Amino acid sequence: MTTDTLTTTQVYRVYIKATPEAIWTAITDPSWTERYGYTNRADYELRPGGAYRSTASEAMKRGAEAAGIPLPEVVVDGEVLEAHPPHRLVQTFRMLMAPEAAAEGFTRLTYEIAETKGGVTKLTVIHELEGAPNLALIVGGQQEELGAGGGWAWVLSDLKSLLETGQPMDWDDGLKR
């Protein structure tokens, strides 16, 4: 991935053996978002103009404390721009847990969910990152070795595993479920 790609638009696509409704629920229901990826709690008001807040999980708090890194209660916030269950969610996204990324302001995040054949659904995540090079590095997985996780690829791999097997990946990252 080039720096230009990292700092403008990132597109991730994964095929999951699950229904569009199951994927929608896993993205928007806090009881699901706490089970994969960074294990944070995502709360959505699923209407245009509605709030989006993602709060730090206990595992995230422990990891930040152990590393001596201050962590706000709300780690990501934004606003819902479009909500068309179970096929499309568009929102703004501002990462607050990394001061450099928070200073870059809001970016645009789109989830597109499309049923294909054989009980498989295509999930496409489009993150528009114009003017947000620090966030682009984080969500692009370029700071994984610094303890920032593997970005969207990491989150989507964990989501796929959870939906297909009932269990998240066994990441050796301190985010024990």
PDB file of C-alpha atoms in Angstrom:
ATOM      1  CA  MET A   1       0.000   0.000   0.000  1.00  0.00           C
ATOM      2  CA  THR A   2       1.487   3.364  -0.946  1.00  0.00           C
ATOM      3  CA  THR A   3       1.504   6.417   1.283  1.00  0.00           C
ATOM      4  CA  ASP A   4      -0.940   8.110  -1.122  1.00  0.00           C
ATOM      5  CA  THR A   5      -3.323   5.183  -0.780  1.00  0.00           C
ATOM      6  CA  LEU A   6      -2.957   5.163   2.982  1.00  0.00           C
ATOM      7  CA  THR A   7      -3.767   8.832   3.263  1.00  0.00           C
ATOM      8  CA  THR A   8      -6.738   9.115   0.911  1.00  0.00           C
ATOM      9  CA  THR A   9      -9.093   6.123   0.737  1.00  0.00           C
ATOM     10  CA  GLN A  10      -8.682   2.601   2.064  1.00  0.00           C
ATOM     11  CA  VAL A  11     -11.015  -0.151   0.863  1.00  0.00           C
ATOM     12  CA  TYR A  12     -11.291  -3.535   2.557  1.00  0.00           C
ATOM     13  CA  ARG A  13     -13.464  -6.399   1.361  1.00  0.00           C
ATOM     14  CA  VAL A  14     -14.178  -9.654   3.122  1.00  0.00           C
ATOM     15  CA  TYR A  15     -16.566 -12.494   2.317  1.00  0.00           C
ATOM     16  CA  ILE A  16     -18.327 -13.928   5.345  1.00  0.00           C
ATOM     17  CA  LYS A  17     -20.525 -17.013   5.590  1.00  0.00           C
ATOM     18  CA  ALA A  18     -23.314 -15.130   7.368  1.00  0.00           C
ATOM     19  CA  THR A  19     -26.445 -13.196   6.507  1.00  0.00           C
ATOM     20  CA  PRO A  20     -26.408  -9.433   5.895  1.00  0.00           C
ATOM     21  CA  GLU A  21     -28.539  -9.087   9.040  1.00  0.00           C
ATOM     22  CA  ALA A  22     -25.963 -10.947  11.151  1.00  0.00           C
ATOM     23  CA  ILE A  23     -23.150  -8.752   9.844  1.00  0.00           C
ATOM     24  CA  TRP A  24     -25.185  -5.573  10.393  1.00  0.00           C
ATOM     25  CA  THR A  25     -25.883  -6.652  13.968  1.00  0.00           C
ATOM     26  CA  ALA A  26     -22.217  -7.468  14.602  1.00  0.00           C
ATOM     27  CA  ILE A  27     -21.230  -3.970  13.434  1.00  0.00           C
ATOM     28  CA  THR A  28     -23.949  -1.983  15.218  1.00  0.00           C
ATOM     29  CA  ASP A  29     -24.902  -3.928  18.370  1.00  0.00           C
ATOM     30  CA  PRO A  30     -22.668  -3.183  21.395  1.00  0.00           C
ATOM     31  CA  SER A  31     -22.990  -6.738  22.708  1.00  0.00           C
ATOM     32  CA  TRP A  32     -21.327  -7.893  19.469  1.00  0.00           C
ATOM     33  CA  THR A  33     -18.703  -5.148  19.059  1.00  0.00           C
ATOM     34  CA  GLU A  34     -17.304  -6.071  22.474  1.00  0.00           C
ATOM     35  CA  ARG A  35     -16.486  -9.555  21.150  1.00  0.00           C
ATOM     36  CA  TYR A  36     -14.053  -8.864  18.291  1.00  0.00           C
ATOM     37  CA  GLY A  37     -11.345  -6.492  17.097  1.00  0.00           C
ATOM     38  CA  TYR A  38     -10.387  -4.016  19.785  1.00  0.00           C
ATOM     39  CA  THR A  39     -13.291  -5.266  21.960  1.00  0.00           C
ATOM     40  CA  ASN A  40     -14.648  -1.760  22.405  1.00  0.00           C
ATOM     41  CA  ARG A  41     -18.340  -0.976  22.867  1.00  0.00           C
ATOM     42  CA  ALA A  42     -19.853   0.792  19.842  1.00  0.00           C
ATOM     43  CA  ASP A  43     -23.112   2.656  20.418  1.00  0.00           C
ATOM     44  CA  TYR A  44     -25.059   3.949  17.425  1.00  0.00           C
ATOM     45  CA  GLU A  45     -28.145   6.094  17.067  1.00  0.00           C
ATOM     46  CA  LEU A  46     -29.055   4.540  13.721  1.00  0.00           C
ATOM     47  CA  ARG A  47     -30.555   7.576  11.989  1.00  0.00           C
ATOM     48  CA  PRO A  48     -29.064  10.443   9.988  1.00  0.00           C
ATOM     49  CA  GLY A  49     -27.598  12.902  12.485  1.00  0.00           C
ATOM     50  CA  GLY A  50     -27.438  10.217  15.190  1.00  0.00           C
ATOM     51  CA  ALA A  51     -24.412   9.885  17.428  1.00  0.00           C
ATOM     52  CA  TYR A  52     -21.751   7.201  17.230  1.00  0.00           C
ATOM     53  CA  ARG A  53     -19.538   6.518  20.253  1.00  0.00           C
ATOM     54  CA  SER A  54     -17.055   3.788  20.887  1.00  0.00           C
ATOM     55  CA  THR A  55     -15.921   3.372  24.473  1.00  0.00           C
ATOM     56  CA  ALA A  56     -12.762   1.704  25.730  1.00  0.00           C
ATOM     57  CA  SER A  57     -13.079  -1.904  26.814  1.00  0.00           C
ATOM     58  CA  GLU A  58     -11.581  -3.112  30.078  1.00  0.00           C
ATOM     59  CA  ALA A  59      -8.889  -4.914  28.069  1.00  0.00           C
ATOM     60  CA  MET A  60      -8.003  -1.678  26.260  1.00  0.00           C
ATOM     61  CA  LYS A  61      -7.843   0.189  29.595  1.00  0.00           C
ATOM     62  CA  ARG A  62      -5.563  -2.477  31.122  1.00  0.00           C
ATOM     63  CA  GLY A  63      -3.258  -2.427  28.105  1.00  0.00           C
ATOM     64  CA  ALA A  64      -3.045   1.368  28.060  1.00  0.00           C
ATOM     65  CA  GLU A  65      -2.410   1.502  31.797  1.00  0.00           C
ATOM     66  CA  ALA A  66       0.340  -1.126  31.546  1.00  0.00           C
ATOM     67  CA  ALA A  67       1.971   0.892  28.751  1.00  0.00           C
ATOM     68  CA  GLY A  68       1.580   4.165  30.651  1.00  0.00           C
ATOM     69  CA  ILE A  69      -0.599   5.626  27.896  1.00  0.00           C
ATOM     70  CA  PRO A  70      -3.572   7.819  28.822  1.00  0.00           C
ATOM     71  CA  LEU A  71      -6.805   6.537  27.312  1.00  0.00           C
ATOM     72  CA  PRO A  72     -10.049   8.512  27.139  1.00  0.00           C
ATOM     73  CA  GLU A  73     -13.326   6.773  27.969  1.00  0.00           C
ATOM     74  CA  VAL A  74     -14.661   7.529  24.459  1.00  0.00           C
ATOM     75  CA  VAL A  75     -12.015   6.284  22.019  1.00  0.00           C
ATOM     76  CA  VAL A  76     -13.853   7.000  18.747  1.00  0.00           C
ATOM     77  CA  ASP A  77     -16.800   9.237  17.998  1.00  0.00           C
ATOM     78  CA  GLY A  78     -18.758  10.401  14.997  1.00  0.00           C
ATOM     79  CA  GLU A  79     -22.145  10.969  13.444  1.00  0.00           C
ATOM     80  CA  VAL A  80     -24.382   8.647  11.450  1.00  0.00           C
ATOM     81  CA  LEU A  81     -24.894  10.053   7.946  1.00  0.00           C
ATOM     82  CA  GLU A  82     -26.913   7.163   6.444  1.00  0.00           C
ATOM     83  CA  ALA A  83     -28.388   4.005   7.946  1.00  0.00           C
ATOM     84  CA  HIS A  84     -30.044   1.480   5.639  1.00  0.00           C
ATOM     85  CA  PRO A  85     -30.195  -1.799   7.590  1.00  0.00           C
ATOM     86  CA  PRO A  86     -28.846  -4.313   6.788  1.00  0.00           C
ATOM     87  CA  HIS A  87     -27.037  -3.070   3.678  1.00  0.00           C
ATOM     88  CA  ARG A  88     -25.371   0.306   4.171  1.00  0.00           C
ATOM     89  CA  LEU A  89     -24.056   2.418   7.026  1.00  0.00           C
ATOM     90  CA  VAL A  90     -22.218   5.700   6.467  1.00  0.00           C
ATOM     91  CA  GLN A  91     -20.761   7.668   9.351  1.00  0.00           C
ATOM     92  CA  THR A  92     -18.082  10.109  10.334  1.00  0.00           C
ATOM     93  CA  PHE A  93     -15.196   8.722  12.386  1.00  0.00           C
ATOM     94  CA  ARG A  94     -12.726  10.492  14.677  1.00  0.00           C
ATOM     95  CA  MET A  95     -10.210   8.496  16.706  1.00  0.00           C
ATOM     96  CA  LEU A  96      -9.774  10.142  20.104  1.00  0.00           C
ATOM     97  CA  MET A  97      -7.358   7.682  21.694  1.00  0.00           C
ATOM     98  CA  ALA A  98      -4.432   8.850  19.563  1.00  0.00           C
ATOM     99  CA  PRO A  99      -3.894  12.625  19.996  1.00  0.00           C
ATOM    100  CA  GLU A 100      -2.321  13.025  16.525  1.00  0.00           C
ATOM    101  CA  ALA A 101      -5.281  11.279  14.885  1.00  0.00           C
ATOM    102  CA  ALA A 102      -7.819  13.196  17.004  1.00  0.00           C
ATOM    103  CA  ALA A 103      -6.304  16.486  15.835  1.00  0.00           C
ATOM    104  CA  GLU A 104      -6.944  15.464  12.209  1.00  0.00           C
ATOM    105  CA  GLY A 105     -10.692  15.608  12.799  1.00  0.00           C
ATOM    106  CA  PHE A 106     -13.448  13.526  11.253  1.00  0.00           C
ATOM    107  CA  THR A 107     -13.103  11.085   8.358  1.00  0.00           C
ATOM    108  CA  ARG A 108     -15.838   9.236   6.482  1.00  0.00           C
ATOM    109  CA  LEU A 109     -16.483   5.522   6.961  1.00  0.00           C
ATOM    110  CA  THR A 110     -18.856   3.407   4.863  1.00  0.00           C
ATOM    111  CA  TYR A 111     -19.963  -0.183   5.401  1.00  0.00           C
ATOM    112  CA  GLU A 112     -21.562  -1.875   2.381  1.00  0.00           C
ATOM    113  CA  ILE A 113     -23.131  -5.277   2.979  1.00  0.00           C
ATOM    114  CA  ALA A 114     -24.268  -7.336  -0.024  1.00  0.00           C
ATOM    115  CA  GLU A 115     -25.512 -10.896  -0.102  1.00  0.00           C
ATOM    116  CA  THR A 116     -23.817 -13.050  -2.730  1.00  0.00           C
ATOM    117  CA  LYS A 117     -24.417 -16.800  -3.309  1.00  0.00           C
ATOM    118  CA  GLY A 118     -24.417 -19.805  -1.037  1.00  0.00           C
ATOM    119  CA  GLY A 119     -25.097 -17.983   2.225  1.00  0.00           C
ATOM    120  CA  VAL A 120     -22.032 -15.766   1.788  1.00  0.00           C
ATOM    121  CA  THR A 121     -22.174 -11.999   2.216  1.00  0.00           C
ATOM    122  CA  LYS A 122     -19.668  -9.453   0.943  1.00  0.00           C
ATOM    123  CA  LEU A 123     -18.701  -6.761   3.451  1.00  0.00           C
ATOM    124  CA  THR A 124     -16.877  -3.767   2.016  1.00  0.00           C
ATOM    125  CA  VAL A 125     -15.422  -1.120   4.314  1.00  0.00           C
ATOM    126  CA  ILE A 126     -14.450   2.177   2.703  1.00  0.00           C
ATOM    127  CA  HIS A 127     -12.551   4.623   4.891  1.00  0.00           C
ATOM    128  CA  GLU A 128     -11.990   8.044   3.322  1.00  0.00           C
ATOM    129  CA  LEU A 129      -8.911   9.480   5.012  1.00  0.00           C
ATOM    130  CA  GLU A 130      -8.149  12.701   3.147  1.00  0.00           C
ATOM    131  CA  GLY A 131      -6.158  14.969   5.471  1.00  0.00           C
ATOM    132  CA  ALA A 132      -5.736  12.260   8.127  1.00  0.00           C
ATOM    133  CA  PRO A 133      -2.315  10.650   7.560  1.00  0.00           C
ATOM    134  CA  ASN A 134      -1.872   9.586  11.202  1.00  0.00           C
ATOM    135  CA  LEU A 135      -5.228   7.843  11.298  1.00  0.00           C
ATOM    136  CA  ALA A 136      -4.498   6.289   7.895  1.00  0.00           C
ATOM    137  CA  LEU A 137      -1.392   4.628   9.329  1.00  0.00           C
ATOM    138  CA  ILE A 138      -3.327   3.270  12.304  1.00  0.00           C
ATOM    139  CA  VAL A 139      -6.342   1.892  10.407  1.00  0.00           C
ATOM    140  CA  GLY A 140      -4.041   0.666   7.629  1.00  0.00           C
ATOM    141  CA  GLY A 141      -2.240  -1.546  10.170  1.00  0.00           C
ATOM    142  CA  GLN A 142       1.046   0.282   9.751  1.00  0.00           C
ATOM    143  CA  GLN A 143       1.527   0.724  13.522  1.00  0.00           C
ATOM    144  CA  GLU A 144       0.828  -2.848  14.567  1.00  0.00           C
ATOM    145  CA  GLU A 145       4.340  -3.286  15.944  1.00  0.00           C
ATOM    146  CA  LEU A 146       3.729  -0.263  18.188  1.00  0.00           C
ATOM    147  CA  GLY A 147       0.781  -1.996  19.829  1.00  0.00           C
ATOM    148  CA  ALA A 148      -1.907  -0.215  17.787  1.00  0.00           C
ATOM    149  CA  GLY A 149      -3.359  -3.470  16.435  1.00  0.00           C
ATOM    150  CA  GLY A 150      -3.612  -4.354  12.785  1.00  0.00           C
ATOM    151  CA  GLY A 151      -6.213  -1.818  11.703  1.00  0.00           C
ATOM    152  CA  TRP A 152      -9.182  -2.673   9.498  1.00  0.00           C
ATOM    153  CA  ALA A 153      -7.687  -5.927   8.146  1.00  0.00           C
ATOM    154  CA  TRP A 154      -7.236  -7.156  11.721  1.00  0.00           C
ATOM    155  CA  VAL A 155     -10.744  -6.115  12.828  1.00  0.00           C
ATOM    156  CA  LEU A 156     -12.434  -7.646   9.774  1.00  0.00           C
ATOM    157  CA  SER A 157     -10.500 -10.912  10.126  1.00  0.00           C
ATOM    158  CA  ASP A 158     -11.660 -11.155  13.728  1.00  0.00           C
ATOM    159  CA  LEU A 159     -15.264 -10.298  12.767  1.00  0.00           C
ATOM    160  CA  LYS A 160     -15.247 -12.996  10.066  1.00  0.00           C
ATOM    161  CA  SER A 161     -13.889 -15.587  12.484  1.00  0.00           C
ATOM    162  CA  LEU A 162     -16.456 -14.703  15.144  1.00  0.00           C
ATOM    163  CA  LEU A 163     -19.413 -14.871  12.766  1.00  0.00           C
ATOM    164  CA  GLU A 164     -18.304 -18.103  11.082  1.00  0.00           C
ATOM    165  CA  THR A 165     -17.077 -20.053  14.111  1.00  0.00           C
ATOM    166  CA  GLY A 166     -18.664 -18.373  17.119  1.00  0.00           C
ATOM    167  CA  GLN A 167     -15.207 -17.510  18.441  1.00  0.00           C
ATOM    168  CA  PRO A 168     -12.917 -14.535  17.783  1.00  0.00           C
ATOM    169  CA  MET A 169      -9.347 -15.100  16.662  1.00  0.00           C
ATOM    170  CA  ASP A 170      -6.918 -15.960  19.458  1.00  0.00           C
ATOM    171  CA  TRP A 171      -4.780 -12.851  19.081  1.00  0.00           C
ATOM    172  CA  ASP A 172      -1.794 -12.689  21.374  1.00  0.00           C
ATOM    173  CA  ASP A 173      -2.341  -8.969  21.888  1.00  0.00           C
ATOM    174  CA  GLY A 174      -3.416  -8.559  25.493  1.00  0.00           C
ATOM    175  CA  LEU A 175      -7.054  -8.133  24.431  1.00  0.00           C
ATOM    176  CA  LYS A 176      -8.161 -11.349  26.043  1.00  0.00           C
ATOM    177  CA  ARG A 177     -11.878 -11.842  25.629  1.00  0.00           C
TER     178      ARG A 177
END
